[in-house]
JSON list of C-alpha atoms in Angstrom, two decimals:
[
{"chain": "A", "resi": 29, "resn": "MET", "atom": "CA", "xyz": [20.57, 1.35, 7.03]},
{"chain": "A", "resi": 30, "resn": "ARG", "atom": "CA", "xyz": [24.39, 1.35, 6.51]},
{"chain": "A", "resi": 31, "resn": "ALA", "atom": "CA", "xyz": [26.45, 4.35, 7.41]},
{"chain": "A", "resi": 32, "resn": "GLY", "atom": "CA", "xyz": [25.99, 7.35, 4.61]},
{"chain": "A", "resi": 33, "resn": "ALA", "atom": "CA", "xyz": [23.02, 5.61, 3.29]},
{"chain": "A", "resi": 34, "resn": "ALA", "atom": "CA", "xyz": [20.18, 8.41, 2.43]},
{"chain": "A", "resi": 35, "resn": "SER", "atom": "CA", "xyz": [16.48, 7.80, 3.42]},
{"chain": "A", "resi": 36, "resn": "VAL", "atom": "CA", "xyz": [14.06, 7.73, -0.05]},
{"chain": "A", "resi": 37, "resn": "VAL", "atom": "CA", "xyz": [10.41, 9.23, 0.57]},
{"chain": "A", "resi": 38, "resn": "ILE", "atom": "CA", "xyz": [8.23, 7.57, -2.41]},
{"chain": "A", "resi": 39, "resn": "ARG", "atom": "CA", "xyz": [4.76, 8.90, -2.49]},
{"chain": "A", "resi": 40, "resn": "GLY", "atom": "CA", "xyz": [2.41, 6.99, -5.24]},
{"chain": "A", "resi": 41, "resn": "ASP", "atom": "CA", "xyz": [-0.28, 4.47, -5.22]},
{"chain": "A", "resi": 42, "resn": "ALA", "atom": "CA", "xyz": [0.64, 1.12, -3.61]},
{"chain": "A", "resi": 43, "resn": "ARG", "atom": "CA", "xyz": [-0.78, -0.47, -6.39]},
{"chain": "A", "resi": 44, "resn": "ALA", "atom": "CA", "xyz": [2.11, 0.86, -9.05]},
{"chain": "A", "resi": 45, "resn": "ILE", "atom": "CA", "xyz": [5.64, 1.31, -7.19]},
{"chain": "A", "resi": 46, "resn": "PRO", "atom": "CA", "xyz": [8.01, 3.00, -8.88]},
{"chain": "A", "resi": 47, "resn": "LEU", "atom": "CA", "xyz": [10.87, 0.45, -7.67]},
{"chain": "A", "resi": 48, "resn": "PRO", "atom": "CA", "xyz": [12.31, -2.17, -10.09]},
{"chain": "A", "resi": 49, "resn": "ASP", "atom": "CA", "xyz": [11.97, -5.87, -8.93]},
{"chain": "A", "resi": 50, "resn": "ASN", "atom": "CA", "xyz": [13.28, -7.47, -6.09]},
{"chain": "A", "resi": 51, "resn": "SER", "atom": "CA", "xyz": [14.45, -4.20, -4.44]},
{"chain": "A", "resi": 52, "resn": "VAL", "atom": "CA", "xyz": [12.91, -3.75, -0.96]},
{"chain": "A", "resi": 53, "resn": "ASP", "atom": "CA", "xyz": [13.95, -5.76, 2.30]},
{"chain": "A", "resi": 54, "resn": "LEU", "atom": "CA", "xyz": [10.13, -4.84, 4.06]},
{"chain": "A", "resi": 55, "resn": "VAL", "atom": "CA", "xyz": [6.98, -3.75, 3.19]},
{"chain": "A", "resi": 56, "resn": "CYS", "atom": "CA", "xyz": [5.28, -2.42, 6.70]},
{"chain": "A", "resi": 57, "resn": "THR", "atom": "CA", "xyz": [1.45, -0.63, 6.14]},
{"chain": "A", "resi": 58, "resn": "SER", "atom": "CA", "xyz": [-1.61, -0.38, 7.31]},
{"chain": "A", "resi": 59, "resn": "PRO", "atom": "CA", "xyz": [-4.12, 0.03, 4.42]},
{"chain": "A", "resi": 60, "resn": "PRO", "atom": "CA", "xyz": [-7.23, 2.00, 4.83]},
{"chain": "A", "resi": 61, "resn": "TYR", "atom": "CA", "xyz": [-10.25, 0.67, 6.35]},
{"chain": "A", "resi": 62, "resn": "PHE", "atom": "CA", "xyz": [-13.04, 0.07, 4.05]},
{"chain": "A", "resi": 63, "resn": "ALA", "atom": "CA", "xyz": [-16.19, 2.90, 4.07]},
{"chain": "A", "resi": 64, "resn": "ARG", "atom": "CA", "xyz": [-14.28, 4.46, 7.06]},
{"chain": "A", "resi": 65, "resn": "ARG", "atom": "CA", "xyz": [-12.89, 7.85, 5.71]},
{"chain": "A", "resi": 66, "resn": "SER", "atom": "CA", "xyz": [-11.91, 9.73, 3.50]},
{"chain": "A", "resi": 67, "resn": "TYR", "atom": "CA", "xyz": [-8.52, 10.78, 2.53]},
{"chain": "A", "resi": 68, "resn": "THR", "atom": "CA", "xyz": [-7.34, 14.20, 1.75]},
{"chain": "A", "resi": 69, "resn": "ASP", "atom": "CA", "xyz": [-4.59, 15.27, -0.67]},
{"chain": "A", "resi": 70, "resn": "GLY", "atom": "CA", "xyz": [-4.07, 19.63, -0.14]},
{"chain": "A", "resi": 71, "resn": "GLY", "atom": "CA", "xyz": [-7.49, 19.35, 1.47]},
{"chain": "A", "resi": 72, "resn": "GLU", "atom": "CA", "xyz": [-9.72, 17.60, -1.55]},
{"chain": "A", "resi": 73, "resn": "HIS", "atom": "CA", "xyz": [-10.91, 13.73, -1.94]},
{"chain": "A", "resi": 74, "resn": "TYR", "atom": "CA", "xyz": [-9.21, 12.37, -4.42]},
{"chain": "A", "resi": 75, "resn": "ALA", "atom": "CA", "xyz": [-10.80, 9.58, -6.44]},
{"chain": "A", "resi": 76, "resn": "GLY", "atom": "CA", "xyz": [-9.65, 5.84, -6.72]},
{"chain": "A", "resi": 77, "resn": "GLN", "atom": "CA", "xyz": [-8.41, 5.64, -3.05]},
{"chain": "A", "resi": 78, "resn": "ILE", "atom": "CA", "xyz": [-8.50, 2.52, -1.42]},
{"chain": "A", "resi": 79, "resn": "GLY", "atom": "CA", "xyz": [-11.26, 2.04, 1.34]},
{"chain": "A", "resi": 80, "resn": "SER", "atom": "CA", "xyz": [-13.80, 4.10, -1.24]},
{"chain": "A", "resi": 81, "resn": "GLU", "atom": "CA", "xyz": [-14.81, 1.04, -3.33]},
{"chain": "A", "resi": 82, "resn": "ALA", "atom": "CA", "xyz": [-18.55, 0.02, -3.70]},
{"chain": "A", "resi": 83, "resn": "THR", "atom": "CA", "xyz": [-18.07, -3.63, -2.21]},
{"chain": "A", "resi": 84, "resn": "PRO", "atom": "CA", "xyz": [-16.20, -5.14, 0.38]},
{"chain": "A", "resi": 85, "resn": "ALA", "atom": "CA", "xyz": [-15.65, -7.40, -2.69]},
{"chain": "A", "resi": 86, "resn": "GLU", "atom": "CA", "xyz": [-13.79, -4.65, -4.66]},
{"chain": "A", "resi": 87, "resn": "TYR", "atom": "CA", "xyz": [-11.64, -3.47, -1.48]},
{"chain": "A", "resi": 88, "resn": "VAL", "atom": "CA", "xyz": [-10.44, -7.08, -1.06]},
{"chain": "A", "resi": 89, "resn": "ASP", "atom": "CA", "xyz": [-9.18, -7.09, -5.04]},
{"chain": "A", "resi": 90, "resn": "ALA", "atom": "CA", "xyz": [-7.98, -3.59, -4.65]},
{"chain": "A", "resi": 91, "resn": "LEU", "atom": "CA", "xyz": [-5.72, -4.98, -1.08]},
{"chain": "A", "resi": 92, "resn": "ILE", "atom": "CA", "xyz": [-4.83, -7.84, -3.54]},
{"chain": "A", "resi": 93, "resn": "ASP", "atom": "CA", "xyz": [-3.88, -5.79, -6.65]},
{"chain": "A", "resi": 94, "resn": "CYS", "atom": "CA", "xyz": [-1.24, -4.03, -3.89]},
{"chain": "A", "resi": 95, "resn": "THR", "atom": "CA", "xyz": [-0.30, -7.24, -2.25]},
{"chain": "A", "resi": 96, "resn": "ARG", "atom": "CA", "xyz": [0.86, -8.46, -5.98]},
{"chain": "A", "resi": 97, "resn": "GLU", "atom": "CA", "xyz": [2.74, -4.87, -6.34]},
{"chain": "A", "resi": 98, "resn": "TRP", "atom": "CA", "xyz": [4.34, -5.45, -3.07]},
{"chain": "A", "resi": 99, "resn": "MET", "atom": "CA", "xyz": [5.62, -9.09, -3.97]},
{"chain": "A", "resi": 100, "resn": "ARG", "atom": "CA", "xyz": [7.18, -7.56, -7.00]},
{"chain": "A", "resi": 101, "resn": "VAL", "atom": "CA", "xyz": [9.26, -5.08, -5.36]},
{"chain": "A", "resi": 102, "resn": "LEU", "atom": "CA", "xyz": [9.63, -7.61, -2.19]},
{"chain": "A", "resi": 103, "resn": "LYS", "atom": "CA", "xyz": [13.38, -9.04, -2.19]},
{"chain": "A", "resi": 104, "resn": "PRO", "atom": "CA", "xyz": [12.94, -13.28, -1.81]},
{"chain": "A", "resi": 105, "resn": "SER", "atom": "CA", "xyz": [14.23, -13.04, 1.91]},
{"chain": "A", "resi": 106, "resn": "GLY", "atom": "CA", "xyz": [11.85, -9.98, 2.21]},
{"chain": "A", "resi": 107, "resn": "SER", "atom": "CA", "xyz": [8.82, -9.77, 4.57]},
{"chain": "A", "resi": 108, "resn": "ILE", "atom": "CA", "xyz": [5.26, -7.87, 4.30]},
{"chain": "A", "resi": 109, "resn": "TRP", "atom": "CA", "xyz": [3.97, -6.66, 7.77]},
{"chain": "A", "resi": 110, "resn": "VAL", "atom": "CA", "xyz": [0.08, -5.42, 7.58]},
{"chain": "A", "resi": 111, "resn": "ASP", "atom": "CA", "xyz": [-1.78, -3.94, 10.13]},
{"chain": "A", "resi": 112, "resn": "LEU", "atom": "CA", "xyz": [-5.92, -4.28, 9.00]},
{"chain": "A", "resi": 113, "resn": "GLY", "atom": "CA", "xyz": [-8.46, -3.73, 11.61]},
{"chain": "A", "resi": 114, "resn": "ASP", "atom": "CA", "xyz": [-9.13, -1.53, 14.87]}
]
């Protein structure tokens, strides 16, 4: 980060990132595992979270949706790093 630049944290759904096309240098993620745990927001489970799909195929579909969105915001020179597994 250049001197004087501010860090920004954006909280949202990885399938709908509120950033312009070709604006990100790096996507680094560790997606939730399929059927492993329930993440909470303020102590409450929230519906629609990745990993809570009914089948492994639906889980893969959700990850593909995320990847499409990451590709949209990623610069042509950017990189995606995904850590998925125990």
